[in-house]
Amino acid sequence: MIKVGGDPSPEGVARRLREGMARGVLSFPLTAFHDDGSLDPDGFRAHVAGRLAAGPGAVFPACGTGEFFSLDEEEYRTVVTITVEEAAGRVPVVAGTGYGWAQAARFARIAEEAGADALLVLPHYLVDAPQDGLAAQLERLAERTGLPLIAYQRGQVAYTAGGLRRIARIPNVIGLKDGHSDLDRLQRLTFAAPDGFLFFNGAATAEIQARAYATVGVPAYSSAVHAFAPEIAGAFFTALRDADHGTVDKLLRDFYVPFVELRDRAPGYAVALVKAAARLRGQRVGPVRAPLTDPAPADLADLKALLTAGLDLVGASL
């Protein structure tokens, strides 16, 4: 597929991501399924189009929120291809990849063929690994794709300053997404990184910690809320950017904190609750796939009430 988004080099993609991060949240679309669990390409296309219309800084298909772990290779190809087609070069498309480096390379080839701009390298499967192994994982993958790579530290993946220096020397590694929320460690990593290296706040419901991340030089963040309520996500981003702390506090207190409390009621709600909220807004995204389960009826009722109240805060409606 011919790229229409500008300079495809690691430096060019990093520049486009930096520009996008300054004007909008990082959007992680949901993968749409039919009720029988099969992929729904038309539903996904409509969902992605809606996210893009809300003006994100970049779009990240087939990542954690997009249930990468449940997609086979052909489904993955469809998801990435549709996203690239809908984005049409307007914003960078960063596809997820993961498992061990060999399998990650297979997904990377598909993403490259589909026209993705870069890859988010999700944590490897199951085992703990030393810093040398974490770096070698990225080196093996980098040898097998021409796409820029963004490492994701979460779960069993956590870089030291030395490990960060090593992965930053890999020519097509352009950034790090952090899901640990250890700001002491993250500050050390930002000091260890070379000029121009990108950092992203990838905490669950990242808005909760966005202000704290910004104090250590990491203002960019991913927004699961953008998948179902871009009006709320956009209002929060604008208030944070403009240092409108009154609005930031109000949205945190009256929407984001209650949403996190609801999200924490059951394992997997970080995705399942987001998908349920999208369905409440009429989006054709369908159910989650096993091992995730859709929210319980009582939780759905609470979600609807909270979403209605949150939208009212920004002058929108369900």
CSV table of C-alpha atoms in Angstrom, one decimal:
chain,number,residue,atom,x,y,z
A,1,MET,CA,0.0,0.0,0.0
A,2,ILE,CA,1.3,3.5,-0.9
A,3,LYS,CA,1.9,5.7,2.2
A,4,VAL,CA,0.3,9.1,1.9
A,5,GLY,CA,1.3,10.4,5.3
A,6,GLY,CA,4.6,12.0,4.6
A,7,ASP,CA,8.2,11.0,5.5
A,8,PRO,CA,8.1,7.2,6.5
A,9,SER,CA,11.6,7.3,8.2
A,10,PRO,CA,11.8,6.9,12.0
A,11,GLU,CA,12.6,10.6,12.3
A,12,GLY,CA,9.7,11.6,10.0
A,13,VAL,CA,7.2,9.4,11.9
A,14,ALA,CA,8.5,10.6,15.3
A,15,ARG,CA,8.0,14.2,14.1
A,16,ARG,CA,4.4,13.5,13.0
A,17,LEU,CA,3.7,11.8,16.3
A,18,ARG,CA,5.1,14.7,18.2
A,19,GLU,CA,3.0,17.2,16.2
A,20,GLY,CA,-0.1,15.0,16.7
A,21,MET,CA,0.5,14.7,20.5
A,22,ALA,CA,0.4,18.4,20.8
A,23,ARG,CA,-3.0,18.7,19.3
A,24,GLY,CA,-5.0,15.7,20.5
A,25,VAL,CA,-5.1,12.5,22.5
A,26,LEU,CA,-3.8,9.2,21.2
A,27,SER,CA,-6.8,7.1,20.2
A,28,PHE,CA,-7.0,3.4,20.7
A,29,PRO,CA,-10.0,2.1,18.7
A,30,LEU,CA,-12.1,-0.9,19.7
A,31,THR,CA,-12.1,-3.9,17.4
A,32,ALA,CA,-15.7,-4.6,16.4
A,33,PHE,CA,-17.2,-8.1,16.6
A,34,HIS,CA,-20.5,-9.6,15.6
A,35,ASP,CA,-22.6,-11.2,18.4
A,36,ASP,CA,-21.2,-14.6,17.4
A,37,GLY,CA,-17.7,-13.4,18.0
A,38,SER,CA,-16.6,-13.0,14.3
A,39,LEU,CA,-14.9,-9.8,13.1
A,40,ASP,CA,-17.3,-7.1,12.0
A,41,PRO,CA,-15.2,-5.1,9.4
A,42,ASP,CA,-18.1,-2.6,8.6
A,43,GLY,CA,-18.7,-1.9,12.3
A,44,PHE,CA,-15.0,-1.4,12.8
A,45,ARG,CA,-14.7,1.0,9.9
A,46,ALA,CA,-17.6,3.1,11.2
A,47,HIS,CA,-16.0,3.2,14.7
A,48,VAL,CA,-12.6,4.2,13.4
A,49,ALA,CA,-14.1,6.9,11.1
A,50,GLY,CA,-15.9,8.3,14.2
A,51,ARG,CA,-12.7,8.4,16.2
A,52,LEU,CA,-10.8,10.1,13.4
A,53,ALA,CA,-13.5,12.7,13.0
A,54,ALA,CA,-12.9,13.7,16.7
A,55,GLY,CA,-9.4,14.8,15.9
A,56,PRO,CA,-6.9,12.5,17.7
A,57,GLY,CA,-3.2,13.0,17.5
A,58,ALA,CA,-2.7,9.5,16.2
A,59,VAL,CA,-4.6,6.2,16.0
A,60,PHE,CA,-3.4,2.9,17.5
A,61,PRO,CA,-5.4,-0.1,16.1
A,62,ALA,CA,-5.1,-3.7,17.3
A,63,CYS,CA,-3.5,-2.8,20.7
A,64,GLY,CA,-4.7,-3.6,24.2
A,65,THR,CA,-8.0,-1.8,23.9
A,66,GLY,CA,-8.4,-3.3,20.4
A,67,GLU,CA,-8.1,-6.8,21.8
A,68,PHE,CA,-4.9,-7.6,19.9
A,69,PHE,CA,-4.5,-10.8,22.0
A,70,SER,CA,-7.7,-12.2,20.5
A,71,LEU,CA,-7.0,-11.5,16.8
A,72,ASP,CA,-5.7,-14.0,14.2
A,73,GLU,CA,-3.3,-12.8,11.5
A,74,GLU,CA,-6.0,-12.2,8.8
A,75,GLU,CA,-8.3,-10.4,11.2
A,76,TYR,CA,-5.3,-8.2,12.2
A,77,ARG,CA,-4.6,-7.5,8.6
A,78,THR,CA,-8.2,-6.4,8.1
A,79,VAL,CA,-8.2,-4.1,11.2
A,80,VAL,CA,-4.9,-2.4,10.3
A,81,THR,CA,-5.8,-2.0,6.6
A,82,ILE,CA,-9.2,-0.4,7.4
A,83,THR,CA,-7.5,2.0,9.9
A,84,VAL,CA,-4.9,3.0,7.3
A,85,GLU,CA,-7.6,3.5,4.7
A,86,GLU,CA,-9.8,5.7,7.0
A,87,ALA,CA,-6.8,7.7,8.3
A,88,ALA,CA,-5.7,8.4,4.7
A,89,GLY,CA,-2.5,10.0,5.9
A,90,ARG,CA,-4.2,12.5,8.2
A,91,VAL,CA,-2.7,11.1,11.4
A,92,PRO,CA,-0.1,8.4,12.0
A,93,VAL,CA,-1.3,4.8,12.3
A,94,VAL,CA,0.6,2.8,14.9
A,95,ALA,CA,-0.4,-0.9,15.0
A,96,GLY,CA,0.1,-3.2,17.9
A,97,THR,CA,2.3,-6.2,17.8
A,98,GLY,CA,3.5,-8.6,20.4
A,99,TYR,CA,4.2,-12.1,21.9
A,100,GLY,CA,7.7,-13.3,21.3
A,101,TRP,CA,9.9,-11.5,18.7
A,102,ALA,CA,9.3,-14.2,16.1
A,103,GLN,CA,5.5,-13.9,16.2
A,104,ALA,CA,5.8,-10.1,16.6
A,105,ALA,CA,7.7,-10.0,13.4
A,106,ARG,CA,4.9,-11.9,11.5
A,107,PHE,CA,2.4,-9.2,12.7
A,108,ALA,CA,4.9,-6.5,11.8
A,109,ARG,CA,5.2,-7.7,8.2
A,110,ILE,CA,1.4,-7.6,7.9
A,111,ALA,CA,1.2,-4.1,9.4
A,112,GLU,CA,3.9,-2.9,7.0
A,113,GLU,CA,2.1,-4.4,4.0
A,114,ALA,CA,-1.1,-2.8,5.2
A,115,GLY,CA,0.5,0.7,5.3
A,116,ALA,CA,0.9,1.3,9.0
A,117,ASP,CA,3.4,4.0,10.0
A,118,ALA,CA,4.8,2.4,13.1
A,119,LEU,CA,4.4,-0.4,15.7
A,120,LEU,CA,3.6,-0.4,19.4
A,121,VAL,CA,5.4,-3.4,20.8
A,122,LEU,CA,3.2,-4.9,23.5
A,123,PRO,CA,4.8,-6.8,26.4
A,124,HIS,CA,6.1,-10.3,25.5
A,125,TYR,CA,4.3,-13.4,26.7
A,126,LEU,CA,4.4,-14.8,30.2
A,127,VAL,CA,8.1,-14.8,31.3
A,128,ASP,CA,10.2,-12.3,33.2
A,129,ALA,CA,13.4,-11.3,31.5
A,130,PRO,CA,16.5,-9.3,32.3
A,131,GLN,CA,17.4,-6.0,30.7
A,132,ASP,CA,19.6,-7.6,28.1
A,133,GLY,CA,16.8,-9.9,27.0
A,134,LEU,CA,14.3,-7.1,26.8
A,135,ALA,CA,16.7,-5.2,24.5
A,136,ALA,CA,17.4,-8.3,22.5
A,137,GLN,CA,13.7,-8.8,21.9
A,138,LEU,CA,13.4,-5.4,20.3
A,139,GLU,CA,16.7,-5.8,18.4
A,140,ARG,CA,15.4,-9.1,16.8
A,141,LEU,CA,12.1,-7.4,15.9
A,142,ALA,CA,13.9,-4.3,14.5
A,143,GLU,CA,16.0,-6.5,12.2
A,144,ARG,CA,12.8,-7.9,10.7
A,145,THR,CA,10.8,-4.7,10.0
A,146,GLY,CA,11.4,-1.3,8.4
A,147,LEU,CA,8.7,0.2,10.6
A,148,PRO,CA,9.6,2.5,13.6
A,149,LEU,CA,9.0,0.8,17.0
A,150,ILE,CA,7.6,2.2,20.2
A,151,ALA,CA,8.3,-0.1,23.2
A,152,TYR,CA,5.6,-0.6,25.8
A,153,GLN,CA,6.6,-1.2,29.4
A,154,ARG,CA,3.9,-2.7,31.4
A,155,GLY,CA,3.4,-5.9,33.4
A,156,GLN,CA,6.7,-7.9,33.3
A,157,VAL,CA,8.4,-5.3,31.1
A,158,ALA,CA,10.2,-2.5,32.9
A,159,TYR,CA,13.3,-0.8,31.6
A,160,THR,CA,16.1,0.6,33.7
A,161,ALA,CA,18.0,3.7,32.6
A,162,GLY,CA,20.7,1.4,31.1
A,163,GLY,CA,18.1,-0.7,29.3
A,164,LEU,CA,16.5,2.4,27.9
A,165,ARG,CA,19.8,3.7,26.6
A,166,ARG,CA,20.4,0.4,24.8
A,167,ILE,CA,17.0,0.2,23.2
A,168,ALA,CA,17.2,3.9,22.2
A,169,ARG,CA,20.3,3.0,20.2
A,170,ILE,CA,18.3,0.6,18.0
A,171,PRO,CA,17.9,2.7,14.8
A,172,ASN,CA,14.1,2.4,14.4
A,173,VAL,CA,13.1,2.5,18.1
A,174,ILE,CA,11.6,6.0,18.5
A,175,GLY,CA,9.8,5.9,21.8
A,176,LEU,CA,8.5,4.3,25.0
A,177,LYS,CA,4.9,4.0,26.3
A,178,ASP,CA,4.7,3.6,30.1
A,179,GLY,CA,2.1,1.7,31.9
A,180,HIS,CA,3.7,1.4,35.3
A,181,SER,CA,3.0,4.9,36.6
A,182,ASP,CA,6.3,4.8,38.6
A,183,LEU,CA,7.1,8.5,38.1
A,184,ASP,CA,10.5,8.3,39.9
A,185,ARG,CA,11.6,5.6,37.4
A,186,LEU,CA,10.0,7.4,34.5
A,187,GLN,CA,11.8,10.6,35.3
A,188,ARG,CA,15.1,8.7,35.3
A,189,LEU,CA,14.3,7.2,31.9
A,190,THR,CA,13.5,10.6,30.4
A,191,PHE,CA,16.9,11.8,31.5
A,192,ALA,CA,18.6,8.7,30.1
A,193,ALA,CA,16.9,9.1,26.7
A,194,PRO,CA,18.5,10.9,23.7
A,195,ASP,CA,17.0,14.1,22.4
A,196,GLY,CA,13.8,13.6,20.4
A,197,PHE,CA,13.0,10.2,22.0
A,198,LEU,CA,9.2,10.0,22.5
A,199,PHE,CA,7.4,9.2,25.7
A,200,PHE,CA,3.7,8.3,26.2
A,201,ASN,CA,1.6,8.0,29.3
A,202,GLY,CA,-0.1,4.6,28.9
A,203,ALA,CA,-1.6,4.1,32.3
A,204,ALA,CA,-5.0,2.6,32.5
A,205,THR,CA,-7.5,5.5,32.2
A,206,ALA,CA,-4.5,7.8,31.6
A,207,GLU,CA,-6.3,11.0,32.3
A,208,ILE,CA,-6.3,10.2,36.0
A,209,GLN,CA,-2.5,10.6,36.1
A,210,ALA,CA,-2.0,12.9,33.1
A,211,ARG,CA,-1.2,16.0,35.1
A,212,ALA,CA,1.4,14.0,37.2
A,213,TYR,CA,3.0,12.6,34.1
A,214,ALA,CA,3.3,16.0,32.6
A,215,THR,CA,5.4,17.2,35.5
A,216,VAL,CA,8.1,14.7,34.6
A,217,GLY,CA,8.0,15.7,30.9
A,218,VAL,CA,5.5,13.2,29.6
A,219,PRO,CA,2.4,15.2,28.6
A,220,ALA,CA,1.2,12.8,25.8
A,221,TYR,CA,-1.3,10.1,26.8
A,222,SER,CA,-3.5,7.4,25.4
A,223,SER,CA,-7.3,7.8,26.0
A,224,ALA,CA,-9.6,4.9,26.2
A,225,VAL,CA,-12.4,7.4,26.9
A,226,HIS,CA,-11.9,8.7,23.4
A,227,ALA,CA,-13.2,5.4,22.1
A,228,PHE,CA,-16.7,6.1,23.5
A,229,ALA,CA,-16.9,9.8,24.5
A,230,PRO,CA,-14.5,11.9,22.5
A,231,GLU,CA,-16.5,15.0,23.8
A,232,ILE,CA,-15.2,14.2,27.3
A,233,ALA,CA,-11.8,13.2,26.2
A,234,GLY,CA,-11.4,16.3,24.1
A,235,ALA,CA,-12.6,18.7,26.9
A,236,PHE,CA,-10.2,17.2,29.3
A,237,PHE,CA,-7.3,17.4,26.8
A,238,THR,CA,-8.0,21.1,26.1
A,239,ALA,CA,-8.4,21.9,29.8
A,240,LEU,CA,-5.1,20.2,30.7
A,241,ARG,CA,-3.3,21.8,27.8
A,242,ASP,CA,-4.6,25.3,28.8
A,243,ALA,CA,-3.9,24.8,32.5
A,244,ASP,CA,-7.6,25.1,33.2
A,245,HIS,CA,-7.3,23.3,36.5
A,246,GLY,CA,-10.9,23.9,37.6
A,247,THR,CA,-12.2,22.0,34.6
A,248,VAL,CA,-9.6,19.3,34.9
A,249,ASP,CA,-10.5,18.8,38.6
A,250,LYS,CA,-14.3,18.8,37.8
A,251,LEU,CA,-13.9,16.2,35.1
A,252,LEU,CA,-11.7,14.1,37.2
A,253,ARG,CA,-13.9,14.3,40.3
A,254,ASP,CA,-17.3,13.9,38.6
A,255,PHE,CA,-16.4,11.5,35.7
A,256,TYR,CA,-12.9,10.0,35.6
A,257,VAL,CA,-12.5,8.9,39.2
A,258,PRO,CA,-16.0,7.3,39.4
A,259,PHE,CA,-15.3,5.6,36.0
A,260,VAL,CA,-12.1,4.1,37.4
A,261,GLU,CA,-13.9,2.9,40.5
A,262,LEU,CA,-16.4,1.2,38.2
A,263,ARG,CA,-13.7,-0.2,36.0
A,264,ASP,CA,-12.0,-1.7,39.0
A,265,ARG,CA,-15.0,-3.8,39.9
A,266,ALA,CA,-14.0,-6.8,37.7
A,267,PRO,CA,-10.9,-8.0,35.8
A,268,GLY,CA,-11.0,-7.0,32.2
A,269,TYR,CA,-13.3,-4.1,32.6
A,270,ALA,CA,-10.5,-1.8,31.2
A,271,VAL,CA,-11.7,-3.0,27.8
A,272,ALA,CA,-15.1,-4.5,28.5
A,273,LEU,CA,-16.5,-1.4,30.1
A,274,VAL,CA,-15.1,0.8,27.3
A,275,LYS,CA,-16.8,-1.4,24.7
A,276,ALA,CA,-20.1,-1.4,26.7
A,277,ALA,CA,-20.0,2.4,26.8
A,278,ALA,CA,-19.4,2.6,23.1
A,279,ARG,CA,-22.5,0.4,22.6
A,280,LEU,CA,-24.5,2.6,24.8
A,281,ARG,CA,-23.7,5.5,22.4
A,282,GLY,CA,-24.9,3.4,19.4
A,283,GLN,CA,-21.6,2.3,18.1
A,284,ARG,CA,-21.5,-1.1,16.4
A,285,VAL,CA,-18.6,-2.6,18.2
A,286,GLY,CA,-20.2,-5.8,19.6
A,287,PRO,CA,-19.1,-7.8,22.6
A,288,VAL,CA,-15.6,-8.5,23.9
A,289,ARG,CA,-14.0,-11.8,23.1
A,290,ALA,CA,-13.0,-14.5,25.6
A,291,PRO,CA,-11.2,-14.5,28.0
A,292,LEU,CA,-12.9,-11.1,28.6
A,293,THR,CA,-16.6,-10.9,29.5
A,294,ASP,CA,-19.1,-8.2,29.1
A,295,PRO,CA,-20.1,-6.2,32.2
A,296,ALA,CA,-22.8,-7.4,34.6
A,297,PRO,CA,-26.3,-5.8,34.3
A,298,ALA,CA,-25.9,-3.8,37.5
A,299,ASP,CA,-22.6,-2.4,36.3
A,300,LEU,CA,-24.1,-1.5,32.9
A,301,ALA,CA,-26.8,0.5,34.7
A,302,ASP,CA,-24.2,2.3,36.7
A,303,LEU,CA,-22.1,2.9,33.6
A,304,LYS,CA,-25.1,4.4,31.7
A,305,ALA,CA,-25.8,6.8,34.6
A,306,LEU,CA,-22.2,7.9,34.8
A,307,LEU,CA,-21.8,8.3,31.1
A,308,THR,CA,-25.0,10.4,30.9
A,309,ALA,CA,-23.7,12.6,33.7
A,310,GLY,CA,-20.2,12.9,32.2
A,311,LEU,CA,-21.6,13.9,28.8
A,312,ASP,CA,-23.8,16.5,30.5
A,313,LEU,CA,-20.6,18.1,32.0
A,314,VAL,CA,-19.3,18.9,28.5
A,315,GLY,CA,-22.7,19.8,27.0
A,316,ALA,CA,-23.2,16.5,25.2
A,317,SER,CA,-25.8,13.8,25.5
A,318,LEU,CA,-26.1,10.0,25.3
